[in-house]
mmCIF file of C-alpha atoms and ligand atoms in Angstrom:
data_model
loop_
_atom_site.group_PDB
_atom_site.id
_atom_site.type_symbol
_atom_site.label_atom_id
_atom_site.label_comp_id
_atom_site.label_asym_id
_atom_site.label_seq_id
_atom_site.Cartn_x
_atom_site.Cartn_y
_atom_site.Cartn_z
ATOM 1 C CA UNK A 1 -13.549 34.188 2.798
ATOM 2 C CA UNK A 2 -14.071 30.077 3.606
ATOM 3 C CA UNK A 3 -11.480 27.539 2.705
ATOM 4 C CA UNK A 4 -12.471 23.910 1.208
ATOM 5 C CA UNK A 5 -11.396 20.784 2.479
ATOM 6 C CA UNK A 6 -11.909 17.412 1.484
ATOM 7 C CA UNK A 7 -14.018 15.838 4.069
ATOM 8 C CA UNK A 8 -14.660 12.179 2.379
ATOM 9 C CA UNK A 9 -13.585 10.065 -0.407
ATOM 10 C CA UNK A 10 -14.655 6.801 -2.180
ATOM 11 C CA UNK A 11 -13.761 5.043 -5.128
ATOM 12 C CA UNK A 12 -15.437 1.987 -7.141
ATOM 13 C CA UNK A 13 -13.837 -0.287 -9.803
ATOM 14 C CA UNK A 14 -15.711 -3.250 -11.456
ATOM 15 C CA UNK A 15 -14.483 -6.562 -10.280
ATOM 16 C CA UNK A 16 -13.530 -7.750 -13.692
ATOM 17 C CA UNK A 17 -9.614 -7.833 -14.045
ATOM 18 C CA UNK A 18 -8.346 -7.632 -17.710
ATOM 19 C CA UNK A 19 -4.441 -8.603 -17.776
ATOM 20 C CA UNK A 20 -1.988 -7.808 -20.456
ATOM 21 C CA UNK A 21 -2.137 -11.373 -21.294
ATOM 22 C CA UNK A 22 -5.810 -11.320 -21.943
ATOM 23 C CA UNK A 23 -5.355 -8.588 -24.106
ATOM 24 C CA UNK A 24 -2.971 -10.399 -26.089
ATOM 25 C CA UNK A 25 -5.767 -12.808 -27.116
ATOM 26 C CA UNK A 26 -7.866 -9.973 -28.486
ATOM 27 C CA UNK A 27 -5.090 -8.164 -30.437
ATOM 28 C CA UNK A 28 -1.439 -8.222 -31.382
ATOM 29 C CA UNK A 29 0.109 -7.073 -28.239
ATOM 30 C CA UNK A 30 2.120 -8.508 -25.233
ATOM 31 C CA UNK A 31 2.548 -7.889 -21.828
ATOM 32 C CA UNK A 32 6.247 -6.697 -22.341
ATOM 33 C CA UNK A 33 5.367 -4.043 -24.552
ATOM 34 C CA UNK A 34 2.788 -2.729 -22.450
ATOM 35 C CA UNK A 35 4.490 -2.728 -19.425
ATOM 36 C CA UNK A 36 7.609 -1.206 -20.570
ATOM 37 C CA UNK A 37 6.180 1.831 -22.226
ATOM 38 C CA UNK A 38 3.332 2.257 -19.781
ATOM 39 C CA UNK A 39 3.892 0.444 -16.496
ATOM 40 C CA UNK A 40 0.261 -1.163 -16.716
ATOM 41 C CA UNK A 41 -0.063 -4.682 -15.489
ATOM 42 C CA UNK A 42 -3.822 -4.927 -15.427
ATOM 43 C CA UNK A 43 -7.002 -2.808 -15.785
ATOM 44 C CA UNK A 44 -10.790 -3.171 -14.842
ATOM 45 C CA UNK A 45 -13.295 -3.298 -17.549
ATOM 46 C CA UNK A 46 -16.930 -3.591 -17.098
ATOM 47 C CA UNK A 47 -18.148 -7.205 -17.817
ATOM 48 C CA UNK A 48 -20.576 -7.444 -20.486
ATOM 49 C CA UNK A 49 -24.007 -7.985 -19.261
ATOM 50 C CA UNK A 50 -23.180 -6.155 -16.104
ATOM 51 C CA UNK A 51 -25.241 -3.049 -14.729
ATOM 52 C CA UNK A 52 -22.326 -0.767 -14.235
ATOM 53 C CA UNK A 53 -22.364 2.375 -16.553
ATOM 54 C CA UNK A 54 -20.489 5.717 -16.133
ATOM 55 C CA UNK A 55 -23.230 6.927 -13.831
ATOM 56 C CA UNK A 56 -24.010 4.052 -11.717
ATOM 57 C CA UNK A 57 -20.008 3.727 -10.942
ATOM 58 C CA UNK A 58 -20.271 7.257 -9.865
ATOM 59 C CA UNK A 59 -22.977 6.599 -7.537
ATOM 60 C CA UNK A 60 -21.088 3.879 -5.975
ATOM 61 C CA UNK A 61 -18.369 5.875 -5.141
ATOM 62 C CA UNK A 62 -20.323 9.052 -4.182
ATOM 63 C CA UNK A 63 -21.887 6.845 -1.723
ATOM 64 C CA UNK A 64 -18.970 5.804 0.234
ATOM 65 C CA UNK A 65 -17.480 9.539 -0.128
ATOM 66 C CA UNK A 66 -20.568 10.972 1.601
ATOM 67 C CA UNK A 67 -20.794 8.638 4.429
ATOM 68 C CA UNK A 68 -16.996 8.830 5.085
ATOM 69 C CA UNK A 69 -17.753 12.888 5.205
ATOM 70 C CA UNK A 70 -19.914 11.914 8.148
ATOM 71 C CA UNK A 71 -22.598 13.362 6.003
ATOM 72 C CA UNK A 72 -25.917 12.266 4.374
ATOM 73 C CA UNK A 73 -27.244 12.938 0.983
ATOM 74 C CA UNK A 74 -29.262 15.669 2.383
ATOM 75 C CA UNK A 75 -26.389 17.657 3.046
ATOM 76 C CA UNK A 76 -25.003 17.988 -0.348
ATOM 77 C CA UNK A 77 -25.744 21.266 -1.913
ATOM 78 C CA UNK A 78 -24.069 20.835 -5.506
ATOM 79 C CA UNK A 79 -22.880 18.084 -7.783
ATOM 80 C CA UNK A 80 -19.935 18.444 -10.117
ATOM 81 C CA UNK A 81 -19.452 15.279 -12.272
ATOM 82 C CA UNK A 82 -16.357 14.847 -14.593
ATOM 83 C CA UNK A 83 -16.321 12.125 -17.430
ATOM 84 C CA UNK A 84 -15.534 12.191 -21.251
ATOM 85 C CA UNK A 85 -17.714 8.810 -21.430
ATOM 86 C CA UNK A 86 -21.224 10.022 -20.259
ATOM 87 C CA UNK A 87 -23.958 7.512 -20.385
ATOM 88 C CA UNK A 88 -25.761 9.469 -22.915
ATOM 89 C CA UNK A 89 -24.820 12.275 -25.688
ATOM 90 C CA UNK A 90 -27.225 14.605 -23.650
ATOM 91 C CA UNK A 91 -28.186 15.216 -20.852
ATOM 92 C CA UNK A 92 -25.049 14.852 -19.013
ATOM 93 C CA UNK A 93 -24.670 12.229 -16.274
ATOM 94 C CA UNK A 94 -24.434 14.609 -13.443
ATOM 95 C CA UNK A 95 -28.128 14.723 -13.319
ATOM 96 C CA UNK A 96 -28.487 10.757 -13.701
ATOM 97 C CA UNK A 97 -26.258 10.616 -10.577
ATOM 98 C CA UNK A 98 -28.433 13.397 -8.979
ATOM 99 C CA UNK A 99 -31.464 11.337 -9.501
ATOM 100 C CA UNK A 100 -30.074 8.006 -8.638
ATOM 101 C CA UNK A 101 -28.957 9.602 -5.174
ATOM 102 C CA UNK A 102 -32.247 10.726 -4.593
ATOM 103 C CA UNK A 103 -31.171 14.485 -4.209
ATOM 104 C CA UNK A 104 -34.176 16.309 -5.662
ATOM 105 C CA UNK A 105 -33.545 19.621 -7.110
ATOM 106 C CA UNK A 106 -29.839 19.935 -6.217
ATOM 107 C CA UNK A 107 -27.834 21.472 -9.055
ATOM 108 C CA UNK A 108 -25.682 19.099 -11.203
ATOM 109 C CA UNK A 109 -22.953 20.612 -13.319
ATOM 110 C CA UNK A 110 -21.057 18.172 -16.178
ATOM 111 C CA UNK A 111 -17.340 18.887 -16.756
ATOM 112 C CA UNK A 112 -15.996 17.735 -20.195
ATOM 113 C CA UNK A 113 -12.252 18.178 -19.530
ATOM 114 C CA UNK A 114 -11.023 14.512 -19.977
ATOM 115 C CA UNK A 115 -7.925 13.862 -17.955
ATOM 116 C CA UNK A 116 -8.035 17.071 -16.319
ATOM 117 C CA UNK A 117 -11.743 16.746 -15.484
ATOM 118 C CA UNK A 118 -11.273 16.074 -11.866
ATOM 119 C CA UNK A 119 -8.642 18.916 -11.247
ATOM 120 C CA UNK A 120 -11.140 21.421 -12.982
ATOM 121 C CA UNK A 121 -14.223 20.198 -11.096
ATOM 122 C CA UNK A 122 -12.196 20.760 -7.875
ATOM 123 C CA UNK A 123 -11.283 24.344 -8.991
ATOM 124 C CA UNK A 124 -14.860 24.855 -9.653
ATOM 125 C CA UNK A 125 -16.106 23.325 -6.328
ATOM 126 C CA UNK A 126 -13.563 25.236 -4.453
ATOM 127 C CA UNK A 127 -14.813 28.852 -5.957
ATOM 128 C CA UNK A 128 -18.559 27.768 -4.994
ATOM 129 C CA UNK A 129 -17.266 27.216 -1.591
ATOM 130 C CA UNK A 130 -15.053 30.211 -0.898
ATOM 131 C CA UNK A 131 -17.651 32.454 -1.981
ATOM 132 C CA UNK A 132 -20.017 31.161 0.524
ATOM 133 C CA UNK A 133 -22.534 29.930 -2.176
ATOM 134 C CA UNK A 134 -22.338 26.182 -1.103
ATOM 135 C CA UNK A 135 -21.316 24.480 1.973
ATOM 136 C CA UNK A 136 -20.919 20.724 0.595
ATOM 137 C CA UNK A 137 -20.206 19.754 -2.809
ATOM 138 C CA UNK A 138 -19.947 16.155 -4.215
ATOM 139 C CA UNK A 139 -17.158 16.107 -7.009
ATOM 140 C CA UNK A 140 -17.146 12.751 -8.951
ATOM 141 C CA UNK A 141 -14.906 11.529 -11.779
ATOM 142 C CA UNK A 142 -16.052 8.280 -13.756
ATOM 143 C CA UNK A 143 -15.222 6.553 -16.781
ATOM 144 C CA UNK A 144 -16.576 3.783 -18.865
ATOM 145 C CA UNK A 145 -13.938 3.490 -21.469
ATOM 146 C CA UNK A 146 -13.723 -0.157 -22.399
ATOM 147 C CA UNK A 147 -17.301 0.005 -24.292
ATOM 148 C CA UNK A 148 -15.872 2.447 -26.910
ATOM 149 C CA UNK A 149 -12.517 0.981 -27.396
ATOM 150 C CA UNK A 150 -11.430 -0.517 -30.673
ATOM 151 C CA UNK A 151 -10.304 -3.850 -29.230
ATOM 152 C CA UNK A 152 -8.503 -5.157 -32.401
ATOM 153 C CA UNK A 153 -4.814 -4.651 -33.344
ATOM 154 C CA UNK A 154 -6.171 -1.617 -35.203
ATOM 155 C CA UNK A 155 -6.884 0.102 -31.787
ATOM 156 C CA UNK A 156 -3.892 -1.515 -29.623
ATOM 157 C CA UNK A 157 -2.079 1.757 -29.130
ATOM 158 C CA UNK A 158 -5.088 3.073 -27.124
ATOM 159 C CA UNK A 159 -6.861 -0.123 -25.962
ATOM 160 C CA UNK A 160 -4.375 -1.205 -23.810
ATOM 161 C CA UNK A 161 -4.067 1.918 -21.938
ATOM 162 C CA UNK A 162 -7.445 2.573 -20.666
ATOM 163 C CA UNK A 163 -9.637 1.253 -17.709
ATOM 164 C CA UNK A 164 -12.924 1.723 -16.123
ATOM 165 C CA UNK A 165 -13.669 3.052 -12.667
ATOM 166 C CA UNK A 166 -15.099 6.199 -10.541
ATOM 167 C CA UNK A 167 -13.965 8.171 -7.724
ATOM 168 C CA UNK A 168 -15.624 10.722 -5.588
ATOM 169 C CA UNK A 169 -14.782 13.320 -3.051
ATOM 170 C CA UNK A 170 -16.927 15.686 -0.768
ATOM 171 C CA UNK A 171 -15.597 19.213 -0.465
ATOM 172 C CA UNK A 172 -16.724 20.999 2.512
ATOM 173 C CA UNK A 173 -16.833 24.670 3.942
ATOM 174 C CA UNK A 174 -14.139 25.289 6.523
ATOM 175 C CA UNK A 175 -13.368 28.392 8.411
ATOM 176 C CA UNK A 176 -9.547 27.526 8.943
ATOM 177 C CA UNK A 177 -7.892 29.140 6.008
ATOM 178 C CA UNK A 178 -4.485 27.680 6.741
ATOM 179 C CA UNK A 179 -5.880 24.182 5.494
ATOM 180 C CA UNK A 180 -7.725 22.988 2.535
ATOM 181 C CA UNK A 181 -7.199 23.744 -1.085
ATOM 182 C CA UNK A 182 -4.758 26.484 -1.232
ATOM 183 C CA UNK A 183 -4.639 27.113 -4.855
ATOM 184 C CA UNK A 184 -5.748 25.860 -8.306
ATOM 185 C CA UNK A 185 -4.301 26.651 -11.835
ATOM 186 C CA UNK A 186 -6.072 25.682 -15.081
ATOM 187 C CA UNK A 187 -5.115 25.585 -18.648
ATOM 188 C CA UNK A 188 -5.946 24.623 -22.145
ATOM 189 C CA UNK A 189 -4.637 24.560 -25.497
ATOM 190 C CA UNK A 190 -7.304 23.917 -28.238
ATOM 191 C CA UNK A 191 -5.000 23.870 -31.065
ATOM 192 C CA UNK A 192 -4.059 20.114 -29.914
ATOM 193 C CA UNK A 193 -7.440 19.131 -29.710
ATOM 194 C CA UNK A 194 -7.353 16.448 -32.561
ATOM 195 C CA UNK A 195 -4.008 14.950 -30.871
ATOM 196 C CA UNK A 196 -6.251 12.822 -28.622
ATOM 197 C CA UNK A 197 -9.924 12.561 -29.596
ATOM 198 C CA UNK A 198 -13.151 10.854 -30.420
ATOM 199 C CA UNK A 199 -14.958 12.366 -33.037
ATOM 200 C CA UNK A 200 -18.129 10.562 -33.119
ATOM 201 C CA UNK A 201 -21.054 10.742 -32.319
ATOM 202 C CA UNK A 202 -21.358 14.270 -32.708
ATOM 203 C CA UNK A 203 -23.527 16.792 -34.260
ATOM 204 C CA UNK A 204 -20.799 16.906 -37.027
ATOM 205 C CA UNK A 205 -20.921 13.061 -37.479
ATOM 206 C CA UNK A 206 -24.591 12.256 -36.625
ATOM 207 C CA UNK A 207 -26.316 9.344 -36.529
ATOM 208 C CA UNK A 208 -26.888 8.519 -40.372
ATOM 209 C CA UNK A 209 -23.147 9.020 -40.821
ATOM 210 C CA UNK A 210 -22.332 6.412 -38.022
ATOM 211 C CA UNK A 211 -24.846 3.728 -39.110
ATOM 212 C CA UNK A 212 -23.541 3.901 -42.685
ATOM 213 C CA UNK A 213 -19.948 3.901 -41.278
ATOM 214 C CA UNK A 214 -17.741 1.576 -43.205
ATOM 215 C CA UNK A 215 -15.295 -0.692 -41.457
ATOM 216 C CA UNK A 216 -12.441 1.521 -42.188
ATOM 217 C CA UNK A 217 -14.150 4.672 -40.685
ATOM 218 C CA UNK A 218 -12.462 4.910 -37.242
ATOM 219 C CA UNK A 219 -14.287 8.306 -36.228
ATOM 220 C CA UNK A 220 -15.997 6.628 -33.543
ATOM 221 C CA UNK A 221 -13.038 5.085 -31.897
ATOM 222 C CA UNK A 222 -10.418 6.953 -29.892
ATOM 223 C CA UNK A 223 -7.444 8.332 -31.731
ATOM 224 C CA UNK A 224 -4.223 9.365 -30.445
ATOM 225 C CA UNK A 225 -0.909 10.694 -31.337
ATOM 226 C CA UNK A 226 0.793 8.972 -28.486
ATOM 227 C CA UNK A 227 4.365 10.641 -28.907
ATOM 228 C CA UNK A 228 2.709 14.251 -29.101
ATOM 229 C CA UNK A 229 0.758 13.627 -25.950
ATOM 230 C CA UNK A 230 3.887 12.369 -24.250
ATOM 231 C CA UNK A 231 6.029 15.160 -25.046
ATOM 232 C CA UNK A 232 3.418 17.780 -24.055
ATOM 233 C CA UNK A 233 2.356 15.876 -21.046
ATOM 234 C CA UNK A 234 5.822 15.855 -19.474
ATOM 235 C CA UNK A 235 6.295 19.860 -20.041
ATOM 236 C CA UNK A 236 2.768 20.642 -18.969
ATOM 237 C CA UNK A 237 2.837 18.523 -15.495
ATOM 238 C CA UNK A 238 5.874 20.299 -14.920
ATOM 239 C CA UNK A 239 4.629 23.744 -15.470
ATOM 240 C CA UNK A 240 1.540 23.053 -13.632
ATOM 241 C CA UNK A 241 3.333 21.684 -10.474
ATOM 242 C CA UNK A 242 5.844 24.751 -10.646
ATOM 243 C CA UNK A 243 2.860 26.986 -10.979
ATOM 244 C CA UNK A 244 0.939 25.694 -7.872
ATOM 245 C CA UNK A 245 4.231 25.513 -5.798
ATOM 246 C CA UNK A 246 5.321 29.014 -6.714
ATOM 247 C CA UNK A 247 1.768 30.555 -6.050
ATOM 248 C CA UNK A 248 2.117 29.213 -2.286
ATOM 249 C CA UNK A 249 5.717 30.098 -1.807
ATOM 250 C CA UNK A 250 6.598 26.328 -1.794
ATOM 251 C CA UNK A 251 9.120 24.199 -3.118
ATOM 252 C CA UNK A 252 9.136 20.361 -4.191
ATOM 253 C CA UNK A 253 10.770 19.596 -1.193
ATOM 254 C CA UNK A 254 7.731 20.902 0.973
ATOM 255 C CA UNK A 255 5.512 18.086 -1.060
ATOM 256 C CA UNK A 256 4.250 15.260 1.255
ATOM 257 C CA UNK A 257 2.392 13.384 -1.638
ATOM 258 C CA UNK A 258 2.264 14.350 -5.356
ATOM 259 C CA UNK A 259 -0.994 12.616 -6.755
ATOM 260 C CA UNK A 260 -0.739 12.866 -10.618
ATOM 261 C CA UNK A 261 -3.470 11.897 -13.126
ATOM 262 C CA UNK A 262 -2.487 8.302 -13.883
ATOM 263 C CA UNK A 263 -1.804 8.408 -17.701
ATOM 264 C CA UNK A 264 1.255 6.703 -17.935
ATOM 265 C CA UNK A 265 4.025 5.504 -15.500
ATOM 266 C CA UNK A 266 6.801 6.815 -17.418
ATOM 267 C CA UNK A 267 5.268 10.276 -17.424
ATOM 268 C CA UNK A 268 4.898 10.077 -13.705
ATOM 269 C CA UNK A 269 8.569 8.812 -13.465
ATOM 270 C CA UNK A 270 9.751 11.567 -15.719
ATOM 271 C CA UNK A 271 8.043 14.270 -13.416
ATOM 272 C CA UNK A 272 9.118 12.609 -10.229
ATOM 273 C CA UNK A 273 13.132 12.760 -11.599
ATOM 274 C CA UNK A 274 12.496 16.429 -12.599
ATOM 275 C CA UNK A 275 11.221 17.331 -9.014
ATOM 276 C CA UNK A 276 13.742 14.950 -7.487
ATOM 277 C CA UNK A 277 10.901 13.433 -5.535
ATOM 278 C CA UNK A 278 11.220 10.388 -3.490
ATOM 279 C CA UNK A 279 9.234 7.153 -4.090
ATOM 280 C CA UNK A 280 7.062 7.959 -0.887
ATOM 281 C CA UNK A 281 6.314 11.508 -2.310
ATOM 282 C CA UNK A 282 4.478 10.112 -5.261
ATOM 283 C CA UNK A 283 1.517 8.015 -5.451
ATOM 284 C CA UNK A 284 0.749 5.565 -8.502
ATOM 285 C CA UNK A 285 -1.742 2.977 -9.075
ATOM 286 C CA UNK A 286 -1.931 2.736 -12.747
ATOM 287 C CA UNK A 287 -0.253 -0.776 -12.540
ATOM 288 C CA UNK A 288 -3.681 -1.987 -11.411
ATOM 289 C CA UNK A 289 -6.103 0.184 -12.956
ATOM 290 C CA UNK A 290 -4.689 1.637 -16.396
ATOM 291 C CA UNK A 291 -5.797 5.105 -17.275
ATOM 292 C CA UNK A 292 -9.141 5.930 -15.727
ATOM 293 C CA UNK A 293 -9.040 9.605 -17.181
ATOM 294 C CA UNK A 294 -11.418 11.711 -14.995
ATOM 295 C CA UNK A 295 -11.744 9.068 -12.420
ATOM 296 C CA UNK A 296 -7.821 8.474 -12.155
ATOM 297 C CA UNK A 297 -7.020 11.325 -9.499
ATOM 298 C CA UNK A 298 -10.093 10.651 -7.059
ATOM 299 C CA UNK A 299 -9.337 6.686 -7.161
ATOM 300 C CA UNK A 300 -5.628 7.270 -6.541
ATOM 301 C CA UNK A 301 -6.176 10.104 -3.844
ATOM 302 C CA UNK A 302 -8.838 7.815 -2.158
ATOM 303 C CA UNK A 303 -6.442 4.650 -2.318
ATOM 304 C CA UNK A 304 -3.513 6.661 -0.632
ATOM 305 C CA UNK A 305 -5.703 8.012 2.031
ATOM 306 C CA UNK A 306 -6.947 4.676 2.820
ATOM 307 C CA UNK A 307 -3.394 3.315 3.009
ATOM 308 C CA UNK A 308 -2.446 6.196 5.547
ATOM 309 C CA UNK A 309 -0.261 7.819 3.123
ATOM 310 C CA UNK A 310 -1.957 11.198 3.341
ATOM 311 C CA UNK A 311 -2.261 12.549 6.792
ATOM 312 C CA UNK A 312 -3.500 15.781 8.361
ATOM 313 C CA UNK A 313 -1.620 18.722 7.647
ATOM 314 C CA UNK A 314 0.208 17.093 4.701
ATOM 315 C CA UNK A 315 1.007 18.946 1.750
ATOM 316 C CA UNK A 316 -0.745 17.313 -1.397
ATOM 317 C CA UNK A 317 -0.168 18.361 -4.757
ATOM 318 C CA UNK A 318 -2.424 17.173 -7.799
ATOM 319 C CA UNK A 319 -1.652 17.637 -11.403
ATOM 320 C CA UNK A 320 -3.286 16.518 -14.777
ATOM 321 C CA UNK A 321 -2.661 16.703 -18.166
ATOM 322 C CA UNK A 322 -4.981 15.529 -21.032
ATOM 323 C CA UNK A 323 -6.941 15.704 -24.231
ATOM 324 C CA UNK A 324 -7.796 19.109 -25.325
ATOM 325 C CA UNK A 325 -4.924 19.757 -24.302
ATOM 326 C CA UNK A 326 -6.008 20.629 -20.879
ATOM 327 C CA UNK A 327 -4.012 20.587 -17.893
ATOM 328 C CA UNK A 328 -3.872 22.164 -14.322
ATOM 329 C CA UNK A 329 -2.969 21.676 -10.722
ATOM 330 C CA UNK A 330 -4.620 21.709 -7.198
ATOM 331 C CA UNK A 331 -2.472 22.364 -3.866
ATOM 332 C CA UNK A 332 -3.850 21.282 -0.716
ATOM 333 C CA UNK A 333 -2.953 21.388 2.718
ATOM 334 C CA UNK A 334 -4.827 18.164 4.072
HETATM 335 N N1 LIG B 420 1.184 -3.593 -28.489
HETATM 336 C C1 LIG B 420 2.230 -3.957 -29.472
HETATM 337 N N2 LIG B 420 2.794 -2.970 -30.343
HETATM 338 C C2 LIG B 420 2.262 -1.904 -30.438
HETATM 339 C C3 LIG B 420 1.042 -1.626 -29.451
HETATM 340 C C4 LIG B 420 0.525 -2.524 -28.577
HETATM 341 N N3 LIG B 420 -0.622 -2.065 -27.668
HETATM 342 N N4 LIG B 420 0.553 -0.338 -29.823
HETATM 343 C C5 LIG B 420 1.381 0.129 -30.767
HETATM 344 N N5 LIG B 420 2.402 -0.664 -31.194
HETATM 345 C C6 LIG B 420 3.450 -0.800 -32.240
HETATM 346 C C7 LIG B 420 3.152 0.338 -33.168
HETATM 347 O O1 LIG B 420 2.109 -0.159 -34.103
HETATM 348 C C8 LIG B 420 4.417 0.621 -33.777
HETATM 349 O O2 LIG B 420 4.931 -0.593 -34.522
HETATM 350 P P1 LIG B 420 5.997 -0.184 -35.732
HETATM 351 O O3 LIG B 420 7.203 0.452 -35.276
HETATM 352 O O4 LIG B 420 6.084 -1.547 -36.225
HETATM 353 O O5 LIG B 420 5.121 0.909 -36.563
HETATM 354 C C9 LIG B 420 5.474 0.252 -32.487
HETATM 355 O O6 LIG B 420 4.741 -0.314 -31.376
HETATM 356 C C10 LIG B 420 5.836 1.798 -31.679
HETATM 357 O O7 LIG B 420 4.482 2.625 -31.562
HETATM 358 P P2 LIG B 420 4.468 3.890 -31.200
HETATM 359 O O8 LIG B 420 3.188 4.541 -31.303
HETATM 360 O O9 LIG B 420 5.819 4.762 -31.602
HETATM 361 O O10 LIG B 420 5.009 3.607 -29.522
HETATM 362 P P3 LIG B 420 5.528 4.473 -28.552
HETATM 363 O O11 LIG B 420 6.735 4.059 -28.241
HETATM 364 O O12 LIG B 420 5.189 6.046 -28.840
HETATM 365 O O13 LIG B 420 4.610 4.175 -27.230
HETATM 366 C C11 LIG B 420 2.641 5.147 -26.158
HETATM 367 C C12 LIG B 420 3.109 4.453 -27.427
HETATM 368 C C13 LIG B 420 2.848 4.079 -25.009
HETATM 369 C C14 LIG B 420 1.128 5.448 -26.218
HETATM 370 C C15 LIG B 420 3.502 6.281 -25.860
HETATM 371 O O14 LIG B 420 3.404 7.327 -27.122
HETATM 372 C C16 LIG B 420 2.939 7.286 -24.912
HETATM 373 O O15 LIG B 420 3.273 6.769 -23.531
HETATM 374 N N6 LIG B 420 2.393 8.285 -25.167
HETATM 375 C C17 LIG B 420 1.794 9.149 -24.056
HETATM 376 C C18 LIG B 420 0.376 9.005 -24.124
HETATM 377 C C19 LIG B 420 -0.421 8.596 -23.053
HETATM 378 O O16 LIG B 420 0.102 8.317 -22.032
HETATM 379 N N7 LIG B 420 -1.659 8.600 -23.183
HETATM 380 C C20 LIG B 420 -2.445 8.364 -22.078
HETATM 381 C C21 LIG B 420 -3.908 8.759 -22.477
HETATM 382 S S1 LIG B 420 -3.639 10.678 -22.375
HETATM 383 C C22 LIG B 420 -3.532 11.315 -20.817
HETATM 384 O O17 LIG B 420 -3.973 10.641 -20.120
HETATM 385 C C23 LIG B 420 -2.608 12.348 -20.591
#
């Protein structure tokens, strides 16, 4: 059986920086509240009038990842695209990216697993490569959150958390089984689906319902029970990491770099303390980008690699938790 290695990574974030002070001009919030609870200092939001969308940002990140893998678009056999903010209700944005990258007839799969989307996507890509079906798979996470956030005081508990951006990785076939993705573990718990959700548009809340929506109807803005999410996140992050380490007979001491989904710096710090990881073993960039959901892991992974913090032979552990609930982990020997 083959193994799969990450051979190229890239990310793209919009130029437009929105600071916590900028937000306090739109809603009743402040820098101290946001930093104390989330660690976020600023995020990128697509500027009104910009051409950026979920799929165009995904394309920009993908071009960098393909080039860094030393490949061309013609070497890519399959596309897996994770987002909770697709350009259209359907078709999924995977096919839009396939078209924009000019990869005629290459299969494109959309993954709808929110903050865990990139972890699920890596796992799917890994299975296709291990079985020999595909050689090079483009895996993308991209989110355009700012378009759907309620930027008034009513939506402040969510609006301050999320940022826009995209990250991409190329997963390639390798014959060296001691390297590459060692394991992936995926989980979900649909009983908590309503704890973090956007209900409309959907078949249940179809267009006439939205057009007639009253000001007080919040079904088309994200809803979150933040404390329930926090409590579940710290438990599931920890379980997913332990599961990945145990499956490979490893311990937390073996981790060279832990790259969590950038949900909240306080969640990351809790997990860091739980596994007694040093600051050098954990990568965080939520301070700059906020929570970019499916894009957060590939952006963080790419940045860490660009800064020389991930080296050949390192043990890299990735874990995510998010709406669904869904969670999972990936253990990689780089
Ligand atoms: N600015 C100022 N005040 C605010 C804001 C804001 N942006 N948002 C809420 N408040 C107010 C509330 O109205 C409330 O006021 P009240 O006491 O007068 O009623 C007060 O602050 C406390 O609100 P809580 O919701 O209890 O705040 P909490 O301490 O729980 O912090 C937070 C909220 C940061 C969202 C926290 O619950 C959390 O971190 N949860 C984890 C969720 C998370 O990280 N989600 C990310 C997306 S999901 C994922 O990626 C896994």
